[in-house]
mmCIF file of C-alpha atoms in Angstrom:
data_model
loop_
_atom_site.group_PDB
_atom_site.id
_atom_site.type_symbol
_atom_site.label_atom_id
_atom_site.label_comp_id
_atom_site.label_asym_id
_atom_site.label_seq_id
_atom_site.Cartn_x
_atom_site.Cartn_y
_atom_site.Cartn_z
ATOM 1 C CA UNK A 5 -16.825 6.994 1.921
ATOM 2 C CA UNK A 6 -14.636 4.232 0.161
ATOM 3 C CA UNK A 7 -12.473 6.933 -0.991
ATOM 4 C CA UNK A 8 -11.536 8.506 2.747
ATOM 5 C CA UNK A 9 -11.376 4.623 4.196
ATOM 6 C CA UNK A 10 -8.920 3.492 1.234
ATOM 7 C CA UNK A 11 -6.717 6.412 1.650
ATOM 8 C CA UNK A 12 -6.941 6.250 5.565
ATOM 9 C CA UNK A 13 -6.041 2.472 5.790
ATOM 10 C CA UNK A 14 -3.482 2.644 3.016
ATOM 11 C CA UNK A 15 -1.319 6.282 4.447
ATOM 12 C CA UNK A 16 -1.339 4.370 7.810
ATOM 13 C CA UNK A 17 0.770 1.752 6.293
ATOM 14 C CA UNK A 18 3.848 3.431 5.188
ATOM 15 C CA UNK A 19 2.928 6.110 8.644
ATOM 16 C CA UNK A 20 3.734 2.754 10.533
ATOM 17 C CA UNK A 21 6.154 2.122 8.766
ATOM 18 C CA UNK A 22 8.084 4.931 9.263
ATOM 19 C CA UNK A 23 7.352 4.914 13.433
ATOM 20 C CA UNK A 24 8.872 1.620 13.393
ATOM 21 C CA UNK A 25 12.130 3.120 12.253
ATOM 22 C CA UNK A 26 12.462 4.893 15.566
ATOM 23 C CA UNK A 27 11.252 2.081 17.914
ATOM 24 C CA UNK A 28 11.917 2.158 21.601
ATOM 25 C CA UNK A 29 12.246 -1.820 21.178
ATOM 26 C CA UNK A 30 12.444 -4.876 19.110
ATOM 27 C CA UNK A 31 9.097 -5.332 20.189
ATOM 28 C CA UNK A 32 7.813 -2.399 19.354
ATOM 29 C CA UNK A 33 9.420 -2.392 16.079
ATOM 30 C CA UNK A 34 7.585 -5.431 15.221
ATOM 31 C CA UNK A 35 4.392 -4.063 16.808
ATOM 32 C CA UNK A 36 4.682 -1.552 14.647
ATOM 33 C CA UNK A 37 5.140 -3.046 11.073
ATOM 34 C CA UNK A 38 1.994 -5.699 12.900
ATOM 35 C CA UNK A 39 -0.196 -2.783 12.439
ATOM 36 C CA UNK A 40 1.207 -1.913 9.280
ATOM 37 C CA UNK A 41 0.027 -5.633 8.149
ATOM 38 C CA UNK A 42 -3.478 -5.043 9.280
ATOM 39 C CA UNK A 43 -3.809 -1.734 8.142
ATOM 40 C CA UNK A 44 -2.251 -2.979 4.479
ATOM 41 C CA UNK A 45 -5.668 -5.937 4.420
ATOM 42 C CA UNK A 46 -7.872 -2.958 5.247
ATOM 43 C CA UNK A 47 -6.655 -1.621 2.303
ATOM 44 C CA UNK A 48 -6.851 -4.750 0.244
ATOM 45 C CA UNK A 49 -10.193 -4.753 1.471
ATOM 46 C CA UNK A 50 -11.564 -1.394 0.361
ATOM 47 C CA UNK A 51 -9.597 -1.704 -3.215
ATOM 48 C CA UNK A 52 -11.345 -5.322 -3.886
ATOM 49 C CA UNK A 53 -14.414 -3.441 -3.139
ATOM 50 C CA UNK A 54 -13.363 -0.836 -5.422
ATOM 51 C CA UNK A 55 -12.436 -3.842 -8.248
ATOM 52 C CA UNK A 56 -16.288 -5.442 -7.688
ATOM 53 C CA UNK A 57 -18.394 -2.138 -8.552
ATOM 54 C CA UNK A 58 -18.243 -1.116 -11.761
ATOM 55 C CA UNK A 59 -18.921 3.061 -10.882
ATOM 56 C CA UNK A 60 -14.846 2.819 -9.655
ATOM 57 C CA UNK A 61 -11.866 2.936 -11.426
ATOM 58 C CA UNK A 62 -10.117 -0.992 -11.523
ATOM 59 C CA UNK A 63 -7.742 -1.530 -8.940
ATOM 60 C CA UNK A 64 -5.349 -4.801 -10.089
ATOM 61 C CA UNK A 65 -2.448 -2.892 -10.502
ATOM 62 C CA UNK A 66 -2.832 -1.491 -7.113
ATOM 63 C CA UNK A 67 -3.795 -4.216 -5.559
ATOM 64 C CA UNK A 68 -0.304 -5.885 -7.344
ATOM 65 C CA UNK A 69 1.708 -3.015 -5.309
ATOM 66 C CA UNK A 70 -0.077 -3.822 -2.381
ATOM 67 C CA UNK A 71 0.788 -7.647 -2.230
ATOM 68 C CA UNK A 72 4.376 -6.456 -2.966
ATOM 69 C CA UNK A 73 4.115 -4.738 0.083
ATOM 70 C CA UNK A 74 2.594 -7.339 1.875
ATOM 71 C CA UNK A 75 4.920 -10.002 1.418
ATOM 72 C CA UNK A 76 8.109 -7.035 2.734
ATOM 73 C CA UNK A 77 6.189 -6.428 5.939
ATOM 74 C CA UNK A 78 5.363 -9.927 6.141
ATOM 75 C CA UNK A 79 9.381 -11.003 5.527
ATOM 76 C CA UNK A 80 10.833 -7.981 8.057
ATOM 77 C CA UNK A 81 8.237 -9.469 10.706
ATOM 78 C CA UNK A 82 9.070 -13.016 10.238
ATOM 79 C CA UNK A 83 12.924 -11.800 10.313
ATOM 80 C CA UNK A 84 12.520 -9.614 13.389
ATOM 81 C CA UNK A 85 11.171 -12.090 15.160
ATOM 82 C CA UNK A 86 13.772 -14.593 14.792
ATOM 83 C CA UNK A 87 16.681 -12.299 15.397
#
């Protein structure tokens, strides 16, 4: 079950992603790379949940990645929204 949900939430980031490249609008396009944000703390979610049983593998390098990521779609929402 954590499996499918962790590789659900974290394909539908860069799926966003990618449909915000072909927005109809600048408010779609930041729409878009919203949902990317919640879908990339779903993600966060399942892979701290991952990190706190000790049956799965440890997540802190992914979990690095994802803030990576998190602080891009954070920065190109913050800029969208001020151009």
């Amino acid at each position: 079950t954590v499996s499918n949900q962790l590789i659900k939430a974290g394909t539908s980031i860069g799926a966003n992603v990618r449909e915000a490249q072909n927005a109809e609008s600048k408010a779609d396009f930041i729409h878009k790379f919203k949902i990317s944000a919640k879908e990339a703390e779903e993600t966060e979610y399942w892979l701290l949940l991952c990190q706190q049983s000790q049956l799965l593998p440890d997540t802190t390098d992914l979990l690095n990645e994802l803030l990576t990521i998190k602080k891009v779609i954070t920065k190109i929402i913050a800029t969208s929204k001020r151009a």
